[in-house]
């Protein structure tokens, strides 16, 4: 009976792309969903948006982490390829899967909230465009596209710097399976501290996929900002630059000073490998 339900093993790269698609789908369902609820239904506020995005990230990482590493973000994938040896052969597939997951999730949000969004913004204007993609100054504050560009570099640099610290086994990473939750809290913190100038996209797939979905479903100004300037490129290019900056700074300021896997000096905090070894000994 067990053999009847056994699922055939999926080729590695295909499975990883499927996981990236699924994890990013979950992320955007919560992220765009909460913004639609706040903008369309006036239920919630900035804090609920920040928390839902953070939990969306955490849940997406839990979904995909075991299979693909749960990048869920082209900027993360590219930075890991540049600095951590992630295979460049997999980069295009990961980015395509992440973007497709974000696109499909945004279509689901658009469909589910279609009546509510139509009631508050029947013309599909900038007023509700922020449900799906980011704008300088969140569409209302006096921030230019270059101010948003700067902001996205800084915000994504923070993201990658801390992610690398949290996942570096030579450092003091979270115990058990807490890393996805802590990464989610990181995104909440970025949203609460760095959400004004550009809506903390910090993820090209998160912005481009939903932006494309909104354009195909009636938002004719989806590619521009409130000033009429072409804007879609900002949350694509700036996060990639920021990710590279953040990863480079982590290596420069922290990574190169961490102890190796050699025996640790008395008084040093135990490494993750050492903790795992001791736990295994106790279990045995």
Coordinates of C-alpha atoms in Angstrom, one line a residue:
X1 CA 0.0 0.0 0.0
X2 CA 2.8 2.4 0.9
X3 CA 4.4 1.8 -2.5
X4 CA 1.2 2.8 -4.3
X5 CA 1.4 6.3 -2.8
X6 CA 5.1 6.8 -3.2
X7 CA 5.8 10.0 -5.2
X8 CA 8.4 9.7 -7.9
X9 CA 11.6 11.6 -7.1
X10 CA 11.7 14.9 -9.0
X11 CA 15.0 16.0 -10.6
X12 CA 17.0 18.3 -8.3
X13 CA 16.8 21.5 -10.3
X14 CA 13.2 21.1 -11.1
X15 CA 12.3 20.4 -7.5
X16 CA 14.3 23.5 -6.4
X17 CA 12.5 25.7 -8.9
X18 CA 9.1 24.3 -7.8
X19 CA 10.1 25.1 -4.2
X20 CA 11.1 28.7 -5.1
X21 CA 7.9 29.1 -7.0
X22 CA 5.8 27.8 -4.0
X23 CA 7.7 29.8 -1.4
X24 CA 7.5 33.1 -3.3
X25 CA 3.8 32.4 -4.0
X26 CA 3.1 32.1 -0.3
X27 CA 5.2 35.3 0.4
X28 CA 3.2 37.4 -2.0
X29 CA -0.2 36.0 -1.1
X30 CA 0.3 37.4 2.4
X31 CA 2.2 40.5 1.3
X32 CA -0.1 41.8 -1.4
X33 CA -3.1 40.4 0.4
X34 CA -2.5 42.5 3.5
X35 CA -2.0 45.7 1.4
X36 CA -5.2 45.0 -0.5
X37 CA -7.0 44.6 2.8
X38 CA -5.7 47.8 4.2
X39 CA -6.1 49.9 1.1
X40 CA -9.4 48.4 -0.1
X41 CA -11.1 47.5 3.1
X42 CA -9.5 50.0 5.5
X43 CA -8.8 47.1 7.9
X44 CA -5.3 47.4 9.4
X45 CA -2.5 49.9 9.1
X46 CA 1.2 50.2 8.4
X47 CA 2.1 47.9 11.3
X48 CA -0.2 45.1 10.1
X49 CA 1.4 45.4 6.6
X50 CA 4.9 45.1 8.1
X51 CA 3.9 42.1 10.2
X52 CA 2.1 40.3 7.4
X53 CA 5.0 40.8 5.0
X54 CA 7.4 39.4 7.6
X55 CA 5.2 36.4 8.4
X56 CA 4.8 35.8 4.7
X57 CA 8.6 35.7 4.3
X58 CA 8.9 33.3 7.3
X59 CA 6.2 31.0 6.0
X60 CA 7.6 31.1 2.5
X61 CA 11.0 30.1 3.9
X62 CA 9.5 27.3 5.9
X63 CA 7.8 26.0 2.7
X64 CA 10.9 26.1 0.4
X65 CA 13.9 26.0 2.7
X66 CA 14.6 22.3 2.8
X67 CA 14.5 21.9 -1.0
X68 CA 15.9 25.1 -2.5
X69 CA 17.3 27.1 0.4
X70 CA 14.4 29.5 0.1
X71 CA 16.0 32.4 -1.6
X72 CA 12.6 33.8 -2.7
X73 CA 14.4 36.8 -4.1
X74 CA 16.5 37.3 -7.2
X75 CA 18.8 39.7 -5.3
X76 CA 19.5 37.0 -2.7
X77 CA 20.2 34.4 -5.5
X78 CA 22.6 36.7 -7.3
X79 CA 24.4 37.7 -4.1
X80 CA 24.8 34.0 -3.1
X81 CA 26.2 33.2 -6.6
X82 CA 28.7 36.0 -6.4
X83 CA 29.9 35.5 -2.8
X84 CA 28.8 32.0 -1.6
X85 CA 29.4 29.7 -4.5
X86 CA 25.8 29.2 -5.5
X87 CA 25.7 27.7 -9.0
X88 CA 25.3 30.3 -11.7
X89 CA 23.7 27.6 -13.8
X90 CA 20.7 27.6 -11.4
X91 CA 20.4 31.4 -11.2
X92 CA 18.1 32.0 -14.3
X93 CA 15.8 29.1 -13.2
X94 CA 15.5 30.4 -9.6
X95 CA 14.8 34.0 -10.8
X96 CA 12.2 32.7 -13.3
X97 CA 10.5 30.6 -10.6
X98 CA 10.5 33.4 -8.1
X99 CA 9.0 35.9 -10.5
X100 CA 6.4 33.5 -11.7
X101 CA 5.4 32.7 -8.1
X102 CA 5.0 36.4 -7.4
X103 CA 3.0 36.9 -10.6
X104 CA 0.5 34.1 -9.9
X105 CA 0.1 35.1 -6.3
X106 CA -0.6 38.7 -7.3
X107 CA -3.2 37.5 -9.9
X108 CA -5.0 35.6 -7.1
X109 CA -5.0 38.7 -4.8
X110 CA -6.2 40.8 -7.7
X111 CA -9.1 38.4 -8.4
X112 CA -10.0 37.9 -4.7
X113 CA -10.1 41.7 -3.9
X114 CA -11.5 42.8 -7.3
X115 CA -14.8 44.0 -5.9
X116 CA -13.2 45.9 -3.0
X117 CA -10.6 47.6 -5.2
X118 CA -13.1 48.5 -7.8
X119 CA -15.3 50.2 -5.1
X120 CA -12.4 52.4 -3.8
X121 CA -10.6 53.0 -7.1
X122 CA -12.8 52.2 -10.2
X123 CA -10.2 53.7 -12.5
X124 CA -7.3 51.4 -11.4
X125 CA -5.1 54.4 -10.6
X126 CA -2.0 55.1 -8.5
X127 CA -4.4 55.2 -5.5
X128 CA -4.4 51.4 -5.4
X129 CA -1.4 50.5 -7.5
X130 CA 0.6 50.2 -4.3
X131 CA -1.3 47.1 -3.5
X132 CA 0.8 45.3 -6.1
X133 CA 4.0 47.2 -6.5
X134 CA 6.0 49.9 -4.9
X135 CA 6.2 53.6 -5.5
X136 CA 8.6 56.4 -4.4
X137 CA 7.3 57.8 -1.1
X138 CA 4.5 55.2 -1.3
X139 CA 2.9 57.3 -4.0
X140 CA 2.2 60.3 -1.8
X141 CA 5.4 61.6 -0.2
X142 CA 7.9 63.9 -2.0
X143 CA 10.5 61.3 -2.8
X144 CA 12.1 61.0 -6.3
X145 CA 13.0 57.8 -8.1
X146 CA 16.6 58.5 -7.2
X147 CA 15.7 58.8 -3.6
X148 CA 13.9 55.5 -3.8
X149 CA 16.9 54.0 -5.6
X150 CA 19.2 55.0 -2.8
X151 CA 16.7 53.6 -0.2
X152 CA 16.5 50.3 -2.0
X153 CA 20.2 49.9 -2.0
X154 CA 20.4 50.5 1.7
X155 CA 17.4 48.4 2.6
X156 CA 18.5 45.4 0.6
X157 CA 22.1 45.7 1.9
X158 CA 20.7 45.4 5.4
X159 CA 18.7 42.4 4.4
X160 CA 21.6 40.5 2.9
X161 CA 24.0 41.5 5.7
X162 CA 21.8 40.1 8.4
X163 CA 20.6 37.0 6.4
X164 CA 24.3 36.0 5.9
X165 CA 24.9 36.5 9.6
X166 CA 21.9 34.4 10.5
X167 CA 22.8 31.5 8.1
X168 CA 26.6 31.4 8.6
X169 CA 27.3 28.2 10.5
X170 CA 30.6 29.7 11.7
X171 CA 28.7 32.5 13.4
X172 CA 26.1 32.0 16.2
X173 CA 23.0 31.1 14.0
X174 CA 19.5 30.5 15.5
X175 CA 19.0 27.1 17.1
X176 CA 16.6 24.4 15.9
X177 CA 14.4 25.6 13.0
X178 CA 14.1 29.3 14.1
X179 CA 16.0 30.8 11.1
X180 CA 12.9 31.4 8.9
X181 CA 11.1 33.1 11.8
X182 CA 14.0 35.4 12.5
X183 CA 14.4 36.3 8.8
X184 CA 10.7 37.2 8.9
X185 CA 11.3 39.4 11.9
X186 CA 14.1 41.0 10.0
X187 CA 11.7 41.9 7.2
X188 CA 9.3 43.3 9.7
X189 CA 12.0 45.5 11.1
X190 CA 13.0 46.7 7.7
X191 CA 9.4 47.5 6.9
X192 CA 9.0 49.5 10.1
X193 CA 12.3 51.4 9.8
X194 CA 12.8 51.6 6.0
X195 CA 9.4 51.6 4.5
X196 CA 8.8 55.3 3.8
X197 CA 10.9 56.2 0.8
X198 CA 10.2 53.2 -1.5
X199 CA 7.9 50.7 0.2
X200 CA 10.8 48.3 1.1
X201 CA 10.5 46.1 -2.1
X202 CA 14.0 44.8 -1.4
X203 CA 13.1 42.0 -3.9
X204 CA 12.9 42.3 -7.7
X205 CA 10.5 39.4 -8.1
X206 CA 8.3 40.7 -5.3
X207 CA 7.9 44.0 -7.3
X208 CA 8.1 43.0 -10.9
X209 CA 5.8 39.9 -10.8
X210 CA 2.8 41.8 -9.1
X211 CA 3.5 44.9 -11.2
X212 CA 3.1 42.8 -14.4
X213 CA 0.0 41.2 -13.0
X214 CA -1.5 44.6 -12.2
X215 CA -0.7 45.9 -15.7
X216 CA -2.4 42.9 -17.4
X217 CA -5.5 43.4 -15.2
X218 CA -6.2 47.1 -15.9
X219 CA -3.5 49.2 -14.2
X220 CA -2.2 51.1 -17.3
X221 CA 0.2 53.2 -15.2
X222 CA 1.8 50.2 -13.5
X223 CA 5.2 50.9 -15.0
X224 CA 5.4 54.5 -13.9
X225 CA 5.4 56.4 -10.6
X226 CA 3.1 59.2 -9.5
X227 CA 5.2 61.8 -11.4
X228 CA 4.8 59.9 -14.7
X229 CA 8.4 58.8 -14.7
X230 CA 9.3 55.2 -15.7
X231 CA 9.9 53.6 -12.3
X232 CA 9.7 49.8 -12.6
X233 CA 13.4 49.4 -13.0
X234 CA 14.2 51.0 -9.6
X235 CA 13.0 48.0 -7.5
X236 CA 14.8 45.6 -9.8
X237 CA 18.3 47.2 -10.2
X238 CA 18.7 48.8 -6.8
X239 CA 18.0 45.7 -4.7
X240 CA 20.5 43.7 -6.7
X241 CA 23.2 46.4 -6.1
X242 CA 22.2 46.5 -2.4
X243 CA 22.4 42.8 -2.1
X244 CA 25.9 42.7 -3.5
X245 CA 26.9 45.6 -1.2
X246 CA 25.4 43.9 1.9
X247 CA 27.0 40.6 1.1
X248 CA 30.4 42.2 0.5
X249 CA 30.2 44.2 3.7
X250 CA 29.3 41.1 5.7
X251 CA 32.4 39.3 4.3
X252 CA 34.6 42.3 5.0
X253 CA 33.4 43.2 8.5
X254 CA 32.3 39.9 9.9
X255 CA 32.8 36.8 7.8
X256 CA 36.5 36.9 7.4
X257 CA 37.0 37.2 11.2
X258 CA 34.9 34.3 12.2
X259 CA 36.6 31.2 13.5
X260 CA 37.1 28.2 11.3
X261 CA 36.0 24.7 12.0
X262 CA 39.2 24.0 13.9
X263 CA 38.9 23.4 17.7
X264 CA 37.7 26.4 19.5
X265 CA 39.6 28.4 22.1
X266 CA 38.3 28.1 25.7
X267 CA 35.6 30.7 26.4
X268 CA 34.5 30.9 22.7
X269 CA 30.8 30.5 21.9
X270 CA 30.3 27.0 20.4
X271 CA 29.8 26.9 16.7
X272 CA 26.6 25.4 15.2
X273 CA 28.5 22.3 14.1
X274 CA 29.9 21.8 17.6
X275 CA 26.4 22.2 19.2
X276 CA 24.9 19.8 16.7
X277 CA 27.7 17.3 17.4
X278 CA 27.1 17.5 21.2
X279 CA 23.3 17.1 20.6
X280 CA 23.9 14.0 18.5
X281 CA 26.1 12.5 21.2
X282 CA 23.4 13.1 23.8
X283 CA 20.8 11.5 21.6
X284 CA 23.0 8.5 20.9

